[in-house]
């Protein structure tokens, strides 16, 4: 409609999936003249965060291990060459249970967990000395908080999730150390029958390619050659590029058609720029494979 492809997933990343398949088919007749190989992986487990398709490919000993990956996230003005990493954990906060109407005062699990959230929110991540000149700071967020039901019972447990976005100067070890320090402070200030539990869930490293590193250089150069004004960007959110970085595989994680309403029911992708984006990726692949 009016030059837009409508529907959830239109921009992230059904258009890229179709485009990459067409590029592979387009280059197949000249495969004998290329130096190296080209594989297309469509991972339907991407938005769950599981990345089952990518993990299965990397675990397959018969599959060629990629030297580099270009991921088809949308956006015409930027080539994403990096992203913050992450460290995630689930925390269980305990306390004696009780009745809300009792004359006996109990510091419940919810109150203890709320105090822990305050400690985490007050944690200072701003003084990190980042010699790598990574362009984004680390960030801590409490993203889930659950405990209790009804009105008359003070619960004996409250669970929360903590998400910390990491950088080269503030990595997963630093993130876990910070959280465990806050937990130790909570348990010392407000003792409970059972210590607070910290269960790490996931850890991905940050990554960042220089503009002259492949495959970033090929994609940036091809975009400029097509007359586009693009810039290299390090993204705040983590993505599958972080998973690949943990495997020692360099990746770009975004360049594509203009979009609106990403992940929403009104998501849409603009089609007029699709031939240009197609040409940029095709040229980048040819440059990488040495034709």
PDB file of C-alpha atoms in Angstrom:
ATOM      1  CA  UNK A   1       0.000   0.000   0.000  1.00  0.00           C
ATOM      2  CA  UNK A   2       1.494   3.330  -1.100  1.00  0.00           C
ATOM      3  CA  UNK A   3       4.842   1.623  -1.606  1.00  0.00           C
ATOM      4  CA  UNK A   4       4.874  -0.102   1.800  1.00  0.00           C
ATOM      5  CA  UNK A   5       4.856  -3.805   2.600  1.00  0.00           C
ATOM      6  CA  UNK A   6       2.609  -4.142   5.636  1.00  0.00           C
ATOM      7  CA  UNK A   7       2.624  -6.731   8.418  1.00  0.00           C
ATOM      8  CA  UNK A   8       4.612  -7.884  11.395  1.00  0.00           C
ATOM      9  CA  UNK A   9       7.985  -9.174  10.265  1.00  0.00           C
ATOM     10  CA  UNK A  10       7.871  -7.351   6.935  1.00  0.00           C
ATOM     11  CA  UNK A  11      10.988  -5.347   7.770  1.00  0.00           C
ATOM     12  CA  UNK A  12      12.507  -7.585  10.451  1.00  0.00           C
ATOM     13  CA  UNK A  13      13.347  -9.584   8.552  1.00  0.00           C
ATOM     14  CA  UNK A  14      11.198 -11.236   5.883  1.00  0.00           C
ATOM     15  CA  UNK A  15      12.355  -8.883   3.148  1.00  0.00           C
ATOM     16  CA  UNK A  16      15.988  -9.586   4.011  1.00  0.00           C
ATOM     17  CA  UNK A  17      15.336 -13.331   4.027  1.00  0.00           C
ATOM     18  CA  UNK A  18      13.825 -13.170   0.538  1.00  0.00           C
ATOM     19  CA  UNK A  19      16.573 -10.842  -0.691  1.00  0.00           C
ATOM     20  CA  UNK A  20      19.396 -13.072   0.577  1.00  0.00           C
ATOM     21  CA  UNK A  21      17.829 -16.114  -1.069  1.00  0.00           C
ATOM     22  CA  UNK A  22      17.635 -14.234  -4.385  1.00  0.00           C
ATOM     23  CA  UNK A  23      21.278 -13.136  -4.096  1.00  0.00           C
ATOM     24  CA  UNK A  24      22.362 -16.741  -3.529  1.00  0.00           C
ATOM     25  CA  UNK A  25      20.331 -17.883  -6.552  1.00  0.00           C
ATOM     26  CA  UNK A  26      21.678 -15.006  -8.629  1.00  0.00           C
ATOM     27  CA  UNK A  27      25.307 -15.872  -7.871  1.00  0.00           C
ATOM     28  CA  UNK A  28      24.984 -19.646  -8.173  1.00  0.00           C
ATOM     29  CA  UNK A  29      25.744 -19.736 -11.939  1.00  0.00           C
ATOM     30  CA  UNK A  30      29.112 -18.042 -11.333  1.00  0.00           C
ATOM     31  CA  UNK A  31      30.014 -20.036  -8.203  1.00  0.00           C
ATOM     32  CA  UNK A  32      33.010 -21.616  -9.913  1.00  0.00           C
ATOM     33  CA  UNK A  33      34.567 -18.168 -10.338  1.00  0.00           C
ATOM     34  CA  UNK A  34      34.161 -17.214  -6.667  1.00  0.00           C
ATOM     35  CA  UNK A  35      36.790 -17.726  -4.005  1.00  0.00           C
ATOM     36  CA  UNK A  36      35.114 -19.196  -0.947  1.00  0.00           C
ATOM     37  CA  UNK A  37      31.528 -20.130  -0.225  1.00  0.00           C
ATOM     38  CA  UNK A  38      28.187 -18.460   0.450  1.00  0.00           C
ATOM     39  CA  UNK A  39      25.516 -19.820   2.766  1.00  0.00           C
ATOM     40  CA  UNK A  40      22.076 -18.461   3.655  1.00  0.00           C
ATOM     41  CA  UNK A  41      20.724 -19.242   7.114  1.00  0.00           C
ATOM     42  CA  UNK A  42      17.113 -18.389   7.995  1.00  0.00           C
ATOM     43  CA  UNK A  43      16.688 -18.753  11.764  1.00  0.00           C
ATOM     44  CA  UNK A  44      13.032 -18.845  12.834  1.00  0.00           C
ATOM     45  CA  UNK A  45      14.151 -19.021  16.484  1.00  0.00           C
ATOM     46  CA  UNK A  46      15.714 -15.539  16.429  1.00  0.00           C
ATOM     47  CA  UNK A  47      13.085 -13.447  18.220  1.00  0.00           C
ATOM     48  CA  UNK A  48      12.866 -15.908  21.118  1.00  0.00           C
ATOM     49  CA  UNK A  49      16.514 -15.178  21.879  1.00  0.00           C
ATOM     50  CA  UNK A  50      17.264 -18.891  21.518  1.00  0.00           C
ATOM     51  CA  UNK A  51      18.834 -18.671  18.047  1.00  0.00           C
ATOM     52  CA  UNK A  52      18.303 -22.388  17.606  1.00  0.00           C
ATOM     53  CA  UNK A  53      18.993 -22.290  13.876  1.00  0.00           C
ATOM     54  CA  UNK A  54      22.309 -20.477  14.235  1.00  0.00           C
ATOM     55  CA  UNK A  55      23.360 -22.694  17.136  1.00  0.00           C
ATOM     56  CA  UNK A  56      22.492 -25.842  15.180  1.00  0.00           C
ATOM     57  CA  UNK A  57      24.471 -24.626  12.156  1.00  0.00           C
ATOM     58  CA  UNK A  58      27.524 -23.795  14.258  1.00  0.00           C
ATOM     59  CA  UNK A  59      27.311 -27.151  16.027  1.00  0.00           C
ATOM     60  CA  UNK A  60      27.205 -29.049  12.726  1.00  0.00           C
ATOM     61  CA  UNK A  61      30.729 -30.319  12.127  1.00  0.00           C
ATOM     62  CA  UNK A  62      29.921 -30.944   8.465  1.00  0.00           C
ATOM     63  CA  UNK A  63      28.953 -27.305   7.854  1.00  0.00           C
ATOM     64  CA  UNK A  64      31.604 -24.828   6.761  1.00  0.00           C
ATOM     65  CA  UNK A  65      32.362 -22.375   9.528  1.00  0.00           C
ATOM     66  CA  UNK A  66      31.707 -18.824   8.282  1.00  0.00           C
ATOM     67  CA  UNK A  67      34.513 -16.290   8.154  1.00  0.00           C
ATOM     68  CA  UNK A  68      31.952 -13.512   8.398  1.00  0.00           C
ATOM     69  CA  UNK A  69      28.203 -12.954   8.556  1.00  0.00           C
ATOM     70  CA  UNK A  70      25.907 -10.187   7.341  1.00  0.00           C
ATOM     71  CA  UNK A  71      22.569 -10.043   9.191  1.00  0.00           C
ATOM     72  CA  UNK A  72      19.646  -8.434   7.406  1.00  0.00           C
ATOM     73  CA  UNK A  73      18.163  -6.198  10.075  1.00  0.00           C
ATOM     74  CA  UNK A  74      16.519  -3.105   8.481  1.00  0.00           C
ATOM     75  CA  UNK A  75      17.552   0.553   8.340  1.00  0.00           C
ATOM     76  CA  UNK A  76      19.016   2.424   5.381  1.00  0.00           C
ATOM     77  CA  UNK A  77      21.193   5.039   7.078  1.00  0.00           C
ATOM     78  CA  UNK A  78      23.471   2.800   9.147  1.00  0.00           C
ATOM     79  CA  UNK A  79      25.555  -0.314   8.973  1.00  0.00           C
ATOM     80  CA  UNK A  80      25.523  -1.813  12.452  1.00  0.00           C
ATOM     81  CA  UNK A  81      29.056  -3.019  13.189  1.00  0.00           C
ATOM     82  CA  UNK A  82      28.747  -3.765  16.904  1.00  0.00           C
ATOM     83  CA  UNK A  83      26.570  -3.994  19.951  1.00  0.00           C
ATOM     84  CA  UNK A  84      26.683  -4.073  23.709  1.00  0.00           C
ATOM     85  CA  UNK A  85      26.850  -7.502  25.269  1.00  0.00           C
ATOM     86  CA  UNK A  86      24.642  -8.733  28.075  1.00  0.00           C
ATOM     87  CA  UNK A  87      24.665 -10.548  31.376  1.00  0.00           C
ATOM     88  CA  UNK A  88      21.314 -11.752  32.732  1.00  0.00           C
ATOM     89  CA  UNK A  89      20.324 -13.404  35.966  1.00  0.00           C
ATOM     90  CA  UNK A  90      17.245 -14.393  37.930  1.00  0.00           C
ATOM     91  CA  UNK A  91      17.305 -13.535  41.626  1.00  0.00           C
ATOM     92  CA  UNK A  92      15.252 -15.183  44.381  1.00  0.00           C
ATOM     93  CA  UNK A  93      14.763 -13.114  47.553  1.00  0.00           C
ATOM     94  CA  UNK A  94      13.499 -14.861  50.695  1.00  0.00           C
ATOM     95  CA  UNK A  95      11.910 -13.844  54.008  1.00  0.00           C
ATOM     96  CA  UNK A  96       9.668 -15.331  56.700  1.00  0.00           C
ATOM     97  CA  UNK A  97       6.059 -15.583  55.569  1.00  0.00           C
ATOM     98  CA  UNK A  98       3.355 -14.035  57.679  1.00  0.00           C
ATOM     99  CA  UNK A  99      -0.156 -12.630  57.897  1.00  0.00           C
ATOM    100  CA  UNK A 100      -0.585  -8.999  56.932  1.00  0.00           C
ATOM    101  CA  UNK A 101      -2.865  -8.427  59.931  1.00  0.00           C
ATOM    102  CA  UNK A 102      -0.576  -9.995  62.520  1.00  0.00           C
ATOM    103  CA  UNK A 103       0.779  -7.966  65.418  1.00  0.00           C
ATOM    104  CA  UNK A 104       4.172  -9.456  64.615  1.00  0.00           C
ATOM    105  CA  UNK A 105       6.154  -7.255  62.222  1.00  0.00           C
ATOM    106  CA  UNK A 106       7.844  -9.124  59.386  1.00  0.00           C
ATOM    107  CA  UNK A 107      10.085  -7.668  56.683  1.00  0.00           C
ATOM    108  CA  UNK A 108       8.622  -9.634  53.808  1.00  0.00           C
ATOM    109  CA  UNK A 109      10.244 -10.888  50.658  1.00  0.00           C
ATOM    110  CA  UNK A 110       8.654  -8.131  48.581  1.00  0.00           C
ATOM    111  CA  UNK A 111      10.051  -5.431  50.858  1.00  0.00           C
ATOM    112  CA  UNK A 112      13.478  -7.052  50.804  1.00  0.00           C
ATOM    113  CA  UNK A 113      13.350  -7.369  47.018  1.00  0.00           C
ATOM    114  CA  UNK A 114      12.302  -3.725  46.694  1.00  0.00           C
ATOM    115  CA  UNK A 115      15.343  -2.745  48.751  1.00  0.00           C
ATOM    116  CA  UNK A 116      17.534  -4.853  46.460  1.00  0.00           C
ATOM    117  CA  UNK A 117      16.099  -3.038  43.432  1.00  0.00           C
ATOM    118  CA  UNK A 118      17.043   0.275  45.042  1.00  0.00           C
ATOM    119  CA  UNK A 119      20.577  -0.983  45.631  1.00  0.00           C
ATOM    120  CA  UNK A 120      20.860  -2.115  42.015  1.00  0.00           C
ATOM    121  CA  UNK A 121      19.409   1.099  40.633  1.00  0.00           C
ATOM    122  CA  UNK A 122      21.903   3.091  42.696  1.00  0.00           C
ATOM    123  CA  UNK A 123      24.903   1.060  41.506  1.00  0.00           C
ATOM    124  CA  UNK A 124      27.462   3.291  39.810  1.00  0.00           C
ATOM    125  CA  UNK A 125      28.445   2.150  36.323  1.00  0.00           C
ATOM    126  CA  UNK A 126      29.385   5.610  35.092  1.00  0.00           C
ATOM    127  CA  UNK A 127      33.004   5.627  36.234  1.00  0.00           C
ATOM    128  CA  UNK A 128      34.153   2.867  33.914  1.00  0.00           C
ATOM    129  CA  UNK A 129      37.481   3.711  32.242  1.00  0.00           C
ATOM    130  CA  UNK A 130      37.029   2.314  28.737  1.00  0.00           C
ATOM    131  CA  UNK A 131      40.375   2.276  26.972  1.00  0.00           C
ATOM    132  CA  UNK A 132      38.751   0.632  23.945  1.00  0.00           C
ATOM    133  CA  UNK A 133      36.729   3.799  23.192  1.00  0.00           C
ATOM    134  CA  UNK A 134      33.570   1.717  22.970  1.00  0.00           C
ATOM    135  CA  UNK A 135      30.892   4.331  22.201  1.00  0.00           C
ATOM    136  CA  UNK A 136      28.200   3.183  24.665  1.00  0.00           C
ATOM    137  CA  UNK A 137      28.230   2.811  28.461  1.00  0.00           C
ATOM    138  CA  UNK A 138      27.095  -0.267  30.391  1.00  0.00           C
ATOM    139  CA  UNK A 139      23.498  -0.258  31.592  1.00  0.00           C
ATOM    140  CA  UNK A 140      21.608  -2.111  34.344  1.00  0.00           C
ATOM    141  CA  UNK A 141      17.860  -2.751  34.286  1.00  0.00           C
ATOM    142  CA  UNK A 142      15.567  -4.713  36.589  1.00  0.00           C
ATOM    143  CA  UNK A 143      13.123  -6.152  34.077  1.00  0.00           C
ATOM    144  CA  UNK A 144      10.841  -8.458  36.092  1.00  0.00           C
ATOM    145  CA  UNK A 145       9.472  -8.491  39.648  1.00  0.00           C
ATOM    146  CA  UNK A 146       7.071 -11.166  40.936  1.00  0.00           C
ATOM    147  CA  UNK A 147       5.948 -12.173  44.410  1.00  0.00           C
ATOM    148  CA  UNK A 148       2.877 -12.818  46.497  1.00  0.00           C
ATOM    149  CA  UNK A 149      -0.816 -13.043  45.756  1.00  0.00           C
ATOM    150  CA  UNK A 150      -3.968 -11.755  47.358  1.00  0.00           C
ATOM    151  CA  UNK A 151      -3.872  -9.365  50.314  1.00  0.00           C
ATOM    152  CA  UNK A 152      -3.572 -11.182  53.637  1.00  0.00           C
ATOM    153  CA  UNK A 153      -0.334 -13.179  53.221  1.00  0.00           C
ATOM    154  CA  UNK A 154       3.154 -11.697  53.334  1.00  0.00           C
ATOM    155  CA  UNK A 155       5.045 -13.975  50.895  1.00  0.00           C
ATOM    156  CA  UNK A 156       8.264 -15.792  51.715  1.00  0.00           C
ATOM    157  CA  UNK A 157       9.759 -15.370  48.225  1.00  0.00           C
ATOM    158  CA  UNK A 158      10.054 -12.718  45.525  1.00  0.00           C
ATOM    159  CA  UNK A 159      11.717 -13.245  42.139  1.00  0.00           C
ATOM    160  CA  UNK A 160      13.263 -10.638  39.893  1.00  0.00           C
ATOM    161  CA  UNK A 161      15.236 -10.541  36.659  1.00  0.00           C
ATOM    162  CA  UNK A 162      18.263  -8.349  36.081  1.00  0.00           C
ATOM    163  CA  UNK A 163      19.555  -7.423  32.634  1.00  0.00           C
ATOM    164  CA  UNK A 164      22.971  -5.723  32.357  1.00  0.00           C
ATOM    165  CA  UNK A 165      24.278  -4.520  28.997  1.00  0.00           C
ATOM    166  CA  UNK A 166      28.037  -4.937  28.976  1.00  0.00           C
ATOM    167  CA  UNK A 167      31.004  -3.315  27.229  1.00  0.00           C
ATOM    168  CA  UNK A 168      34.657  -4.271  26.756  1.00  0.00           C
ATOM    169  CA  UNK A 169      35.518  -2.354  29.944  1.00  0.00           C
ATOM    170  CA  UNK A 170      32.556  -3.695  31.952  1.00  0.00           C
ATOM    171  CA  UNK A 171      32.133  -7.342  31.040  1.00  0.00           C
ATOM    172  CA  UNK A 172      30.053 -10.252  32.304  1.00  0.00           C
ATOM    173  CA  UNK A 173      32.399 -10.835  35.260  1.00  0.00           C
ATOM    174  CA  UNK A 174      32.029  -7.211  36.333  1.00  0.00           C
ATOM    175  CA  UNK A 175      28.254  -7.427  35.969  1.00  0.00           C
ATOM    176  CA  UNK A 176      28.004 -10.550  38.110  1.00  0.00           C
ATOM    177  CA  UNK A 177      30.349  -9.055  40.715  1.00  0.00           C
ATOM    178  CA  UNK A 178      28.167  -5.944  40.952  1.00  0.00           C
ATOM    179  CA  UNK A 179      24.967  -7.954  41.431  1.00  0.00           C
ATOM    180  CA  UNK A 180      26.471 -10.294  44.005  1.00  0.00           C
ATOM    181  CA  UNK A 181      27.831  -7.287  45.931  1.00  0.00           C
ATOM    182  CA  UNK A 182      24.332  -5.768  46.061  1.00  0.00           C
ATOM    183  CA  UNK A 183      22.899  -9.111  47.168  1.00  0.00           C
ATOM    184  CA  UNK A 184      25.490  -9.425  49.950  1.00  0.00           C
ATOM    185  CA  UNK A 185      24.659  -5.900  51.101  1.00  0.00           C
ATOM    186  CA  UNK A 186      20.938  -6.737  51.185  1.00  0.00           C
ATOM    187  CA  UNK A 187      21.464  -9.922  53.187  1.00  0.00           C
ATOM    188  CA  UNK A 188      23.691  -8.059  55.667  1.00  0.00           C
ATOM    189  CA  UNK A 189      21.305  -5.122  56.134  1.00  0.00           C
ATOM    190  CA  UNK A 190      18.067  -7.147  56.173  1.00  0.00           C
ATOM    191  CA  UNK A 191      18.912 -10.719  57.233  1.00  0.00           C
ATOM    192  CA  UNK A 192      16.574 -13.545  56.267  1.00  0.00           C
ATOM    193  CA  UNK A 193      16.382 -17.287  57.047  1.00  0.00           C
ATOM    194  CA  UNK A 194      17.743 -18.068  53.590  1.00  0.00           C
ATOM    195  CA  UNK A 195      20.303 -16.078  51.559  1.00  0.00           C
ATOM    196  CA  UNK A 196      19.322 -14.470  48.287  1.00  0.00           C
ATOM    197  CA  UNK A 197      20.001 -16.701  45.306  1.00  0.00           C
ATOM    198  CA  UNK A 198      21.601 -15.516  42.055  1.00  0.00           C
ATOM    199  CA  UNK A 199      21.097 -17.745  39.007  1.00  0.00           C
ATOM    200  CA  UNK A 200      22.928 -16.499  35.885  1.00  0.00           C
ATOM    201  CA  UNK A 201      20.842 -17.079  32.766  1.00  0.00           C
ATOM    202  CA  UNK A 202      22.878 -15.788  29.818  1.00  0.00           C
ATOM    203  CA  UNK A 203      26.089 -13.948  28.978  1.00  0.00           C
ATOM    204  CA  UNK A 204      27.072 -12.612  25.568  1.00  0.00           C
ATOM    205  CA  UNK A 205      30.191 -10.558  24.846  1.00  0.00           C
ATOM    206  CA  UNK A 206      30.051  -7.074  23.329  1.00  0.00           C
ATOM    207  CA  UNK A 207      31.438  -6.750  19.825  1.00  0.00           C
ATOM    208  CA  UNK A 208      32.561  -3.990  17.526  1.00  0.00           C
ATOM    209  CA  UNK A 209      34.197  -4.080  14.105  1.00  0.00           C
ATOM    210  CA  UNK A 210      36.354  -1.278  12.818  1.00  0.00           C
ATOM    211  CA  UNK A 211      35.182   0.299   9.570  1.00  0.00           C
ATOM    212  CA  UNK A 212      38.075  -1.380   7.727  1.00  0.00           C
ATOM    213  CA  UNK A 213      37.344  -4.876   9.106  1.00  0.00           C
ATOM    214  CA  UNK A 214      35.410  -7.407   7.072  1.00  0.00           C
ATOM    215  CA  UNK A 215      32.579  -7.907   6.443  1.00  0.00           C
ATOM    216  CA  UNK A 216      31.857  -4.337   7.625  1.00  0.00           C
ATOM    217  CA  UNK A 217      34.246  -2.748   5.110  1.00  0.00           C
ATOM    218  CA  UNK A 218      32.663  -4.527   2.138  1.00  0.00           C
ATOM    219  CA  UNK A 219      29.144  -3.524   3.141  1.00  0.00           C
ATOM    220  CA  UNK A 220      30.062   0.084   3.917  1.00  0.00           C
ATOM    221  CA  UNK A 221      32.024   0.459   0.680  1.00  0.00           C
ATOM    222  CA  UNK A 222      29.230  -1.057  -1.398  1.00  0.00           C
ATOM    223  CA  UNK A 223      26.692   1.286   0.209  1.00  0.00           C
ATOM    224  CA  UNK A 224      28.848   4.321  -0.545  1.00  0.00           C
ATOM    225  CA  UNK A 225      29.360   3.048  -4.083  1.00  0.00           C
ATOM    226  CA  UNK A 226      25.578   2.952  -4.486  1.00  0.00           C
ATOM    227  CA  UNK A 227      25.379   6.624  -3.540  1.00  0.00           C
ATOM    228  CA  UNK A 228      24.120   6.117   0.003  1.00  0.00           C
ATOM    229  CA  UNK A 229      25.227   8.198   2.990  1.00  0.00           C
ATOM    230  CA  UNK A 230      25.739   5.565   5.677  1.00  0.00           C
ATOM    231  CA  UNK A 231      27.565   5.499   8.990  1.00  0.00           C
ATOM    232  CA  UNK A 232      28.947   2.695  11.099  1.00  0.00           C
ATOM    233  CA  UNK A 233      26.915   2.252  14.282  1.00  0.00           C
ATOM    234  CA  UNK A 234      27.368   0.339  17.519  1.00  0.00           C
ATOM    235  CA  UNK A 235      23.919  -0.663  18.770  1.00  0.00           C
ATOM    236  CA  UNK A 236      22.679  -0.521  22.330  1.00  0.00           C
ATOM    237  CA  UNK A 237      20.525  -3.670  22.147  1.00  0.00           C
ATOM    238  CA  UNK A 238      22.242  -7.014  21.795  1.00  0.00           C
ATOM    239  CA  UNK A 239      21.552  -9.217  18.776  1.00  0.00           C
ATOM    240  CA  UNK A 240      22.679 -12.400  17.093  1.00  0.00           C
ATOM    241  CA  UNK A 241      25.952 -10.639  16.276  1.00  0.00           C
ATOM    242  CA  UNK A 242      26.847 -11.034  19.959  1.00  0.00           C
ATOM    243  CA  UNK A 243      26.286 -14.788  19.753  1.00  0.00           C
ATOM    244  CA  UNK A 244      28.540 -14.925  16.701  1.00  0.00           C
ATOM    245  CA  UNK A 245      31.172 -12.783  18.437  1.00  0.00           C
ATOM    246  CA  UNK A 246      31.287 -15.373  21.204  1.00  0.00           C
ATOM    247  CA  UNK A 247      32.158 -17.902  18.490  1.00  0.00           C
ATOM    248  CA  UNK A 248      34.885 -15.655  17.079  1.00  0.00           C
ATOM    249  CA  UNK A 249      32.842 -14.835  13.958  1.00  0.00           C
ATOM    250  CA  UNK A 250      32.733 -11.237  12.719  1.00  0.00           C
ATOM    251  CA  UNK A 251      29.322  -9.884  11.790  1.00  0.00           C
ATOM    252  CA  UNK A 252      27.436  -6.826  10.684  1.00  0.00           C
ATOM    253  CA  UNK A 253      24.008  -6.617  12.290  1.00  0.00           C
ATOM    254  CA  UNK A 254      21.940  -4.182  10.337  1.00  0.00           C
ATOM    255  CA  UNK A 255      21.480  -2.552   6.955  1.00  0.00           C
ATOM    256  CA  UNK A 256      18.294  -2.730   4.962  1.00  0.00           C
ATOM    257  CA  UNK A 257      15.156  -0.964   3.791  1.00  0.00           C
ATOM    258  CA  UNK A 258      13.542   1.928   5.684  1.00  0.00           C
ATOM    259  CA  UNK A 259      10.885   0.803   8.160  1.00  0.00           C
ATOM    260  CA  UNK A 260       8.283   1.907  10.686  1.00  0.00           C
ATOM    261  CA  UNK A 261       6.548   0.230  13.615  1.00  0.00           C
ATOM    262  CA  UNK A 262       9.220  -2.404  14.171  1.00  0.00           C
ATOM    263  CA  UNK A 263       7.822  -5.495  15.975  1.00  0.00           C
ATOM    264  CA  UNK A 264       4.347  -3.933  16.162  1.00  0.00           C
ATOM    265  CA  UNK A 265       1.091  -4.849  14.479  1.00  0.00           C
ATOM    266  CA  UNK A 266       1.595  -1.787  12.268  1.00  0.00           C
ATOM    267  CA  UNK A 267       5.105  -2.791  11.156  1.00  0.00           C
ATOM    268  CA  UNK A 268       5.865  -1.874   7.562  1.00  0.00           C
ATOM    269  CA  UNK A 269       8.821  -1.761   5.181  1.00  0.00           C
ATOM    270  CA  UNK A 270       9.342   0.664   2.299  1.00  0.00           C
ATOM    271  CA  UNK A 271       9.845  -1.152  -0.990  1.00  0.00           C
ATOM    272  CA  UNK A 272      11.227   1.609  -3.204  1.00  0.00           C
ATOM    273  CA  UNK A 273      14.738   1.191  -1.731  1.00  0.00           C
ATOM    274  CA  UNK A 274      14.752  -2.609  -1.997  1.00  0.00           C
ATOM    275  CA  UNK A 275      16.605  -2.749  -5.381  1.00  0.00           C
ATOM    276  CA  UNK A 276      19.331  -0.484  -3.981  1.00  0.00           C
ATOM    277  CA  UNK A 277      19.707  -2.553  -0.811  1.00  0.00           C
ATOM    278  CA  UNK A 278      19.780  -5.714  -2.910  1.00  0.00           C
ATOM    279  CA  UNK A 279      22.513  -4.265  -5.095  1.00  0.00           C
ATOM    280  CA  UNK A 280      24.583  -3.219  -2.062  1.00  0.00           C
ATOM    281  CA  UNK A 281      24.533  -6.686  -0.517  1.00  0.00           C
ATOM    282  CA  UNK A 282      25.185  -8.368  -3.852  1.00  0.00           C
ATOM    283  CA  UNK A 283      28.199  -6.150  -4.500  1.00  0.00           C
ATOM    284  CA  UNK A 284      29.499  -6.673  -0.953  1.00  0.00           C
ATOM    285  CA  UNK A 285      29.329 -10.447  -1.415  1.00  0.00           C
ATOM    286  CA  UNK A 286      31.149 -10.238  -4.742  1.00  0.00           C
ATOM    287  CA  UNK A 287      33.850  -8.024  -3.207  1.00  0.00           C
ATOM    288  CA  UNK A 288      34.294 -10.459  -0.315  1.00  0.00           C
ATOM    289  CA  UNK A 289      34.527 -13.452  -2.636  1.00  0.00           C
ATOM    290  CA  UNK A 290      37.108 -11.756  -4.796  1.00  0.00           C
ATOM    291  CA  UNK A 291      35.453 -11.208  -8.174  1.00  0.00           C
TER     292      UNK A 291
END
